Structure formats: C-alpha cells, structure tokens
Coordinates of C-alpha atoms and ligand atoms in Angstrom, one line a residue:
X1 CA 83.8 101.4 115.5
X2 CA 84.4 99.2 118.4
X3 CA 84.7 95.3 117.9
X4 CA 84.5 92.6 120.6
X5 CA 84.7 89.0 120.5
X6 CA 81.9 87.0 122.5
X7 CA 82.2 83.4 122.2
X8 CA 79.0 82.0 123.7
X9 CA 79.5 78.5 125.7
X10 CA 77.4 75.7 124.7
X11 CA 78.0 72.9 126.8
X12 CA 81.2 70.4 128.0
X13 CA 81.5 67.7 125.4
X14 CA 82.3 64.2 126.7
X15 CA 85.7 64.0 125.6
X16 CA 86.4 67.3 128.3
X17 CA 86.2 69.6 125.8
X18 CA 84.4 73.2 125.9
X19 CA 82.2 73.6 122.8
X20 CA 81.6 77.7 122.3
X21 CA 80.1 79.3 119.6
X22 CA 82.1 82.3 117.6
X23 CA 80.2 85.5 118.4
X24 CA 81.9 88.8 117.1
X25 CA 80.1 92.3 117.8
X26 CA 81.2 95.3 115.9
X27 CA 79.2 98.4 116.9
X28 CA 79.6 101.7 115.1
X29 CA 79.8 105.2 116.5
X30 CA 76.1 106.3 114.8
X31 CA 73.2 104.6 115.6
X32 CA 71.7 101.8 113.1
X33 CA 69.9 98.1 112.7
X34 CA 71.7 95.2 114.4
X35 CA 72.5 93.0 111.7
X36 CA 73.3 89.4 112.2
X37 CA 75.5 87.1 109.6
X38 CA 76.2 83.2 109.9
X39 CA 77.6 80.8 108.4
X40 CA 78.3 77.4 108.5
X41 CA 74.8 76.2 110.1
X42 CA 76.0 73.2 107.6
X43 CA 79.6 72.4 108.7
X44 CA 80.9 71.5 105.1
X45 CA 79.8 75.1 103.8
X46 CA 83.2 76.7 104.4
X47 CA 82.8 79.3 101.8
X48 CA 80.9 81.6 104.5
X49 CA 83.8 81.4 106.9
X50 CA 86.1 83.0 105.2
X51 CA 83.5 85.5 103.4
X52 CA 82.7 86.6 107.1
X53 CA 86.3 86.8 108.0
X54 CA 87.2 89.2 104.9
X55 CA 83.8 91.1 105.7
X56 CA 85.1 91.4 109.1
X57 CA 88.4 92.8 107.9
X58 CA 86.7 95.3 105.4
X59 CA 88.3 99.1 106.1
X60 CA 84.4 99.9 105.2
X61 CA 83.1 98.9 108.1
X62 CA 84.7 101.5 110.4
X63 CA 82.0 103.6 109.1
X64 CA 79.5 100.8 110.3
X65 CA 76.1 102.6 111.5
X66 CA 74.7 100.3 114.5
X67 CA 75.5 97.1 115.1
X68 CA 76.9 93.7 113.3
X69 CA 77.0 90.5 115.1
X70 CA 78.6 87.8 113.0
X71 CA 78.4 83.9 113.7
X72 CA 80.9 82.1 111.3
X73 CA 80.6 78.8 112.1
X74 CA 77.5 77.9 113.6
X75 CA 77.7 74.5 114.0
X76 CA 81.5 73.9 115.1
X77 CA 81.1 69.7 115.3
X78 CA 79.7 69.8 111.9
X79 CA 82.7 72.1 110.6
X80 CA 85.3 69.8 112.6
X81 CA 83.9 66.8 111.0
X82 CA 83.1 69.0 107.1
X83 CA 79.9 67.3 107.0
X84 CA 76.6 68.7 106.5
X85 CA 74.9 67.5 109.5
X86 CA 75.9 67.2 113.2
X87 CA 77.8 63.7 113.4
X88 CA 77.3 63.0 116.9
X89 CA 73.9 62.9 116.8
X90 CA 73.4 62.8 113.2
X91 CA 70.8 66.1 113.0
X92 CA 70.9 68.7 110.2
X93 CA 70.9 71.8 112.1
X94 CA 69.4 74.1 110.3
X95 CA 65.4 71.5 110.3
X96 CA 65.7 72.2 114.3
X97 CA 65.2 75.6 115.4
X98 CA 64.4 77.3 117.4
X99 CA 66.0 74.8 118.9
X100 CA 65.5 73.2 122.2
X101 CA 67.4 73.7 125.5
X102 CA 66.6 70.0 127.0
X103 CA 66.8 68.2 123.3
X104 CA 69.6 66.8 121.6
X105 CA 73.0 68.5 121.4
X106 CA 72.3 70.3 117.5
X107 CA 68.8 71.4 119.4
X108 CA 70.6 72.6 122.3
X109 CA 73.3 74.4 119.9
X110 CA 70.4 75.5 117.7
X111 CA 68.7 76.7 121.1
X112 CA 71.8 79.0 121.8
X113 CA 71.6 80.2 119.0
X114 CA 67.9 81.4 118.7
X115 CA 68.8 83.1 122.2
X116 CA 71.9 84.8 122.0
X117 CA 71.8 85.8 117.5
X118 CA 68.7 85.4 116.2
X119 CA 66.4 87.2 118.5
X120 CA 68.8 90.4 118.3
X121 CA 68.6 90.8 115.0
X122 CA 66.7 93.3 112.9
X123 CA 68.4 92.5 109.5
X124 CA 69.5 88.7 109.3
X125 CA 72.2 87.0 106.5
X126 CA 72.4 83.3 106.2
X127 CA 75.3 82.0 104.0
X128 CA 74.8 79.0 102.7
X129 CA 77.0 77.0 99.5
X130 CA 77.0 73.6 98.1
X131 CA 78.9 71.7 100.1
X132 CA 81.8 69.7 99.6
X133 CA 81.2 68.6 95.7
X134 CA 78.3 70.7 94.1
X135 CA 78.6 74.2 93.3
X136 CA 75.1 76.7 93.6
X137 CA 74.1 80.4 93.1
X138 CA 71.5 81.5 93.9
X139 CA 69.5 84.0 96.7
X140 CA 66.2 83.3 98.7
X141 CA 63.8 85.9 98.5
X142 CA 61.9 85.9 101.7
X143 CA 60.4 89.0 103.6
X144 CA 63.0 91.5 102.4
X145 CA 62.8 91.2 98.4
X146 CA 64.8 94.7 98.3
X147 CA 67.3 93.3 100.2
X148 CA 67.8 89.9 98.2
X149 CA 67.8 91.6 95.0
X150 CA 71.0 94.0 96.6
X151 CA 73.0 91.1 97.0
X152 CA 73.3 91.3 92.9
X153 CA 72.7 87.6 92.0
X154 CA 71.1 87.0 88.5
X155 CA 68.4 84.4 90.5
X156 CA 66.1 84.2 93.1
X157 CA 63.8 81.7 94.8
X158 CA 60.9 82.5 96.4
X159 CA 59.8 79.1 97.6
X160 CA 56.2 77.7 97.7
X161 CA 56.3 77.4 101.0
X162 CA 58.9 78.0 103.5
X163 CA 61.4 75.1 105.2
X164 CA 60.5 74.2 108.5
X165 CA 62.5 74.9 111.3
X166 CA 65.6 76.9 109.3
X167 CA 67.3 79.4 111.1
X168 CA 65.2 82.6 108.8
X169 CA 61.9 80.8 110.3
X170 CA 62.9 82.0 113.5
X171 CA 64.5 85.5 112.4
X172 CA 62.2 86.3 109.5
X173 CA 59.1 86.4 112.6
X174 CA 60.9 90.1 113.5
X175 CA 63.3 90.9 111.1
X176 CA 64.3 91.2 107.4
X177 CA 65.7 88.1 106.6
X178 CA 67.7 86.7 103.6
X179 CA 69.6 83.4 102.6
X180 CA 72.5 83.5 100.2
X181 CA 73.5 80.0 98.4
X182 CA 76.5 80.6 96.3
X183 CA 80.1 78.4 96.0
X184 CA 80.8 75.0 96.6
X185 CA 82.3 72.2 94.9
X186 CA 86.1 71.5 94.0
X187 CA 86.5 74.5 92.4
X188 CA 88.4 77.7 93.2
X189 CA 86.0 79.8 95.5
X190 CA 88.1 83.0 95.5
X191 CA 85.6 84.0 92.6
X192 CA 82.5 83.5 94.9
X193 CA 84.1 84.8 97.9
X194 CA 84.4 88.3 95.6
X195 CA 81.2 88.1 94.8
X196 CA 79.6 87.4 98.3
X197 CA 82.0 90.4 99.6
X198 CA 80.4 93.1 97.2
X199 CA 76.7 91.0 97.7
X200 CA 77.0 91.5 101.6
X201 CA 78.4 95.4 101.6
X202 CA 75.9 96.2 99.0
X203 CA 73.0 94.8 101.2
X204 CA 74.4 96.2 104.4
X205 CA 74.0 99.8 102.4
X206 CA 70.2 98.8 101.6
X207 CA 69.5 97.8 104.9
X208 CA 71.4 101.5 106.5
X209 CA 74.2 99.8 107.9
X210 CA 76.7 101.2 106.0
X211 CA 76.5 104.9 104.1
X212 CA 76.2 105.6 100.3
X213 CA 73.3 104.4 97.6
X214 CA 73.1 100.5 97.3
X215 CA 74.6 99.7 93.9
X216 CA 70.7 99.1 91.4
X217 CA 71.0 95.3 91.0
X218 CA 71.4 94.0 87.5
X219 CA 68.8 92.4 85.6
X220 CA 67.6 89.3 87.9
X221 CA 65.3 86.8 87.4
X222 CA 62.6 85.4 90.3
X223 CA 61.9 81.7 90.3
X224 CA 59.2 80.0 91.6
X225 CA 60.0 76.8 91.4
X226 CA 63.3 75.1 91.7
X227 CA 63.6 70.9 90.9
X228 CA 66.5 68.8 92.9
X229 CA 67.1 65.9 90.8
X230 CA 68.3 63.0 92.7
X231 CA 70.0 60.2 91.8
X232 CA 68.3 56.8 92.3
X233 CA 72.1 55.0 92.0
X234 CA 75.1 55.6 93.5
X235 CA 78.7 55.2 91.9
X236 CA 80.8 57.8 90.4
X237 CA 78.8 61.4 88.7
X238 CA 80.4 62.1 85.4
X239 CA 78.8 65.6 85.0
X240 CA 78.0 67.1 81.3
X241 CA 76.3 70.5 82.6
X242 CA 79.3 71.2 84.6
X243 CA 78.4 75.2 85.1
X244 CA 75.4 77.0 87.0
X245 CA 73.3 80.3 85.0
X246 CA 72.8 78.2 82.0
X247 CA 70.1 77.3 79.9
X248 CA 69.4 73.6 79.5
X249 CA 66.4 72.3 77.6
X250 CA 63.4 69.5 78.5
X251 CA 65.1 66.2 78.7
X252 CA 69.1 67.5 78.0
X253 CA 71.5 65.2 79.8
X254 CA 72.9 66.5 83.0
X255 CA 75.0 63.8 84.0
X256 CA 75.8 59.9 84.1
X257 CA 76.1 57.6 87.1
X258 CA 78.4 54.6 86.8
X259 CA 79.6 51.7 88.3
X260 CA 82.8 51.9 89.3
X261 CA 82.8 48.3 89.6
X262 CA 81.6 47.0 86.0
X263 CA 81.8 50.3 84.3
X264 CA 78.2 50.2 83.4
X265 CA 76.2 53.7 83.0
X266 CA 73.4 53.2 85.9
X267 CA 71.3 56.2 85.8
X268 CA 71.1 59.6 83.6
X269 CA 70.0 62.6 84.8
X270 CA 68.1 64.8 82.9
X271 CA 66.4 68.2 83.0
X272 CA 62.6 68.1 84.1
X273 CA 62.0 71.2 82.0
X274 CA 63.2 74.2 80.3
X275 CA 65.3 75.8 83.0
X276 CA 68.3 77.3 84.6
X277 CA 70.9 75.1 86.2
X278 CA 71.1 76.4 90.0
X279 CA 73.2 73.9 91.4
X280 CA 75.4 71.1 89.6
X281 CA 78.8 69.6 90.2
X282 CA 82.3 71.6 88.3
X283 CA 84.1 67.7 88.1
X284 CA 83.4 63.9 88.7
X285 CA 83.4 62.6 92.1
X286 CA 81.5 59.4 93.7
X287 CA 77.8 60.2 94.8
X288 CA 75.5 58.2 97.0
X289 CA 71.7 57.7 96.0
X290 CA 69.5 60.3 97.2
X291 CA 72.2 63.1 97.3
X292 CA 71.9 65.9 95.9
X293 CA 72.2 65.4 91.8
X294 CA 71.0 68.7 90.4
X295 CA 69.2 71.7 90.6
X296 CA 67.3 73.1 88.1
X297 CA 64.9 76.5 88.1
X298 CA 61.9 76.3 86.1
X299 CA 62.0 79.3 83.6
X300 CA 58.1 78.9 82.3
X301 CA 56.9 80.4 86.0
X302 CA 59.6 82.5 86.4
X303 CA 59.4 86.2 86.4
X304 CA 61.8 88.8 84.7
X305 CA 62.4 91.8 87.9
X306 CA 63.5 95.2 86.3
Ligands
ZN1 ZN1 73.4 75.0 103.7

C-alpha cells in the first residue's frame, strides 16, 4: 500500500495566508473501488477528524484493494473558527455544492471539492456529528442501503426527500453514497470514535475495499421520518432525555428552557410522537432560538430490517 499526501490549494486568503484542503491517497497493491471519506464539511464536527486519522493509521489497511482518498477537514475556516458554517461569509457548506468556481469563498471551496473528491469517487463516506453541544446517532440510507446497514448503527433515515446541494447530491449521481451522524456534545467521544472505526472497516469490506465477509449488521431499524424540535426561546437547556436510542412517549418532556436572567421556565420541549430520540444534548448548556433542540424518529412509520 502506498500513501501520499495531496493538499489541494484553494485560494490566498486576505490576511496572506494559503488556504489548502487535506487530501490523503492511499492506493493498494490489488485493484479495487476508489473510496472517498470526509469530514468536517461542518467545522465544529471534529469527531470525523480524528475517526479518519485512526482509520488512516489502521495496520488493516495495508491490505487496502484500490484506492482511498480521505478529506478530514473539508472546510478548514469553519474548523479554525469550530462553527458550523463558514464565518467569513457566513455559508453552511454542505447547502452549496457542487459548488461554484466564481461564487463565494464556501462555493469556491465546495467547487474544489466537487472537482478534485467527489467526482473520483465510486464509494463515498460523509461523517457527520452533532456539533459542539448535541450528541446524534444515526446513518442515512441513500443509494447504497447495504452499505448503511454495514456501518452497524441500530437507525437509519431514509429521508422524504433528499437535501439540496449536500455533498452525497453530488456523489450519489455516480457512486454509492452514505452519510454517518454519530458523536457530538460534551461528552467523551472515545466511545463513538470506536464505534465509527469498526462502522467504516466493516463498510469498506462491503464495498471490496478491504478482504474478509462484512460483519451481518445487528437488528436495525429504518425510519422514515425524523422531527427536529426547535426551540422558540433561548436561555439555558436543562435537558431531561439526556441519551439517544431511547424510547420516549407522545408528549414526554424532553427538556426546559430558562431564563437565566429571572429564572423563569420559557419553553418545554416535548415529543411529537411515539419515537426514538436521534439527537439530544448529554448536559445543560445555553441555546439560542431556532437551534437545534431535539431530534426525534417516528416509530409508527418505521420499519424493522432483518
Ligand atoms: Zn454535519
């Protein structure tokens, strides 16, 4: 297996700065798909660095069969600044592509990106995560259902209809394409890290980029539809579902918002239906209205997958 690194140039920022984008190639001695990871399209999504780093490091991939190309941090400004969209010109990155070579600077990023990752991909990974306070797990299923399932998380999403202008819009047109959403949050992430470790090997098996059987994914359920509730008050969240994967009924509390100025609940959040908490928040921290509150899969339309 032969590894080089290939940092892409983007452009010269106005502060004299280079801005390049982390491309690392791995190729293995037998032939085999080109399959393309990234992370950090959403710079305070960290989780995905470092679950590409260990990848990277993984003594399985000197058996590697064709070729890996991994992207950790997609959108370096965003990571710099750990925020979810591009702070200088306030864009989430991953509502752009493919991009646009003569737009702003997340479009032109976005653009390089399409170029020089996307379109060489046969198999493509997305890692997403919570961001900074909530915690999520979950896996899209897109075009490649066998692949989402080999990533081994107990729930998937197949959406209604698909996000426009994600980075999988633009894969998923020519190859198998899957988005992982798991971490997040002020909690330890050495668990999820494990987790997305064993997920990615086991879907690089499926896809015949590395030898041996896949491992048969557990029992998993498919949801159809997943709810974000949002708060309508900011001030600080006192969570009371503090854990994803469980059960909460019609109506259960979630969480309070309060003032942190007269102490005064402001809002509850409550479940919408009988569900499966997909996203939520592991401790209290202060949360601006509209942000994300919870989310919450509907189990009544959901399918069990054996
Ligand atoms: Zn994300």
């Amino acid at each position: 297996m032969h590894r080089t690194y290939k940092p892409i140039d983007v452009a010269h920022l106005a502060n004299g700065l280079e801005l390049a984008l982390p491309l690392h190639e791995l190729v293995g001695a037998d032939g085999g798909p080109t399959v393309g990871i990234s992370a950090a399209v959403h710079g305070d999504e960290g989780i995905g660095v470092e679950v590409i780093r260990r990848l990277a490091a993984d003594p399985e991939l000197e058996q590697l069969r064709g070729r890996l190309l991994l992207l950790p941090v997609a959108n370096p400004l965003a990571f710099q600044a750990n925020t979810r969209n591009t702070p200088l010109d306030m864009t989430n990155m991953n509502r752009v592509f493919p991009g646009d070579a003569d737009g702003w600077l997340t479009e032109q990023i976005a653009d390089v990106i399409t170029r020089e990752f996307l379109n060489a991909v046969d198999v493509h990974i997305d890692l997403h995560a919570g961001g900074l306070y909530p915690i999520v797990d979950y896996v899209y299923q897109m075009n490649a259902p066998d692949l989402s399932r080999a990533f081994g998380r107990p729930f998937l999403y197949e959406p209604p209809h698909p996000y426009e202008g994600t980075t999988t819009q633009v894969s998923g047109e020519h190859a198998r394409t899957v988005v992982v959403e798991l971490g997040g949050g002020l909690v330890a992430q050495e668990p999820y890290v494990e987790l997305s470790l064993r997920g990615l090997k086991n879907v690089l098996r499926a896809a015949g980029a590395l030898s041996g059987a896949p491992e048969t994914p557990p029992a998993q359920t498919l949801l159809h539809r997943i709810e974000t509730v949002r708060p309508h008050e900011g001030g600080l969240l006192l969570p009371v579902v503090d854990q994803v994967g469980g059960n909460v009924r019609t109506g259960e509390l979630l969480g309070r918002v309060v003032s942190p100025f007269t102490f005064a609940v402001l809002e509850e959040l409550r479940a919408p239906y009988d569900g499966v908490m997909i996203l939520t928040h592991p401790t209290l921290h202060r949360i601006e209205p509209g942000d994300y509150g919870y989310m919450v899969g509907e189990l009544a339309t959901s399918e069990a997958l054996r």
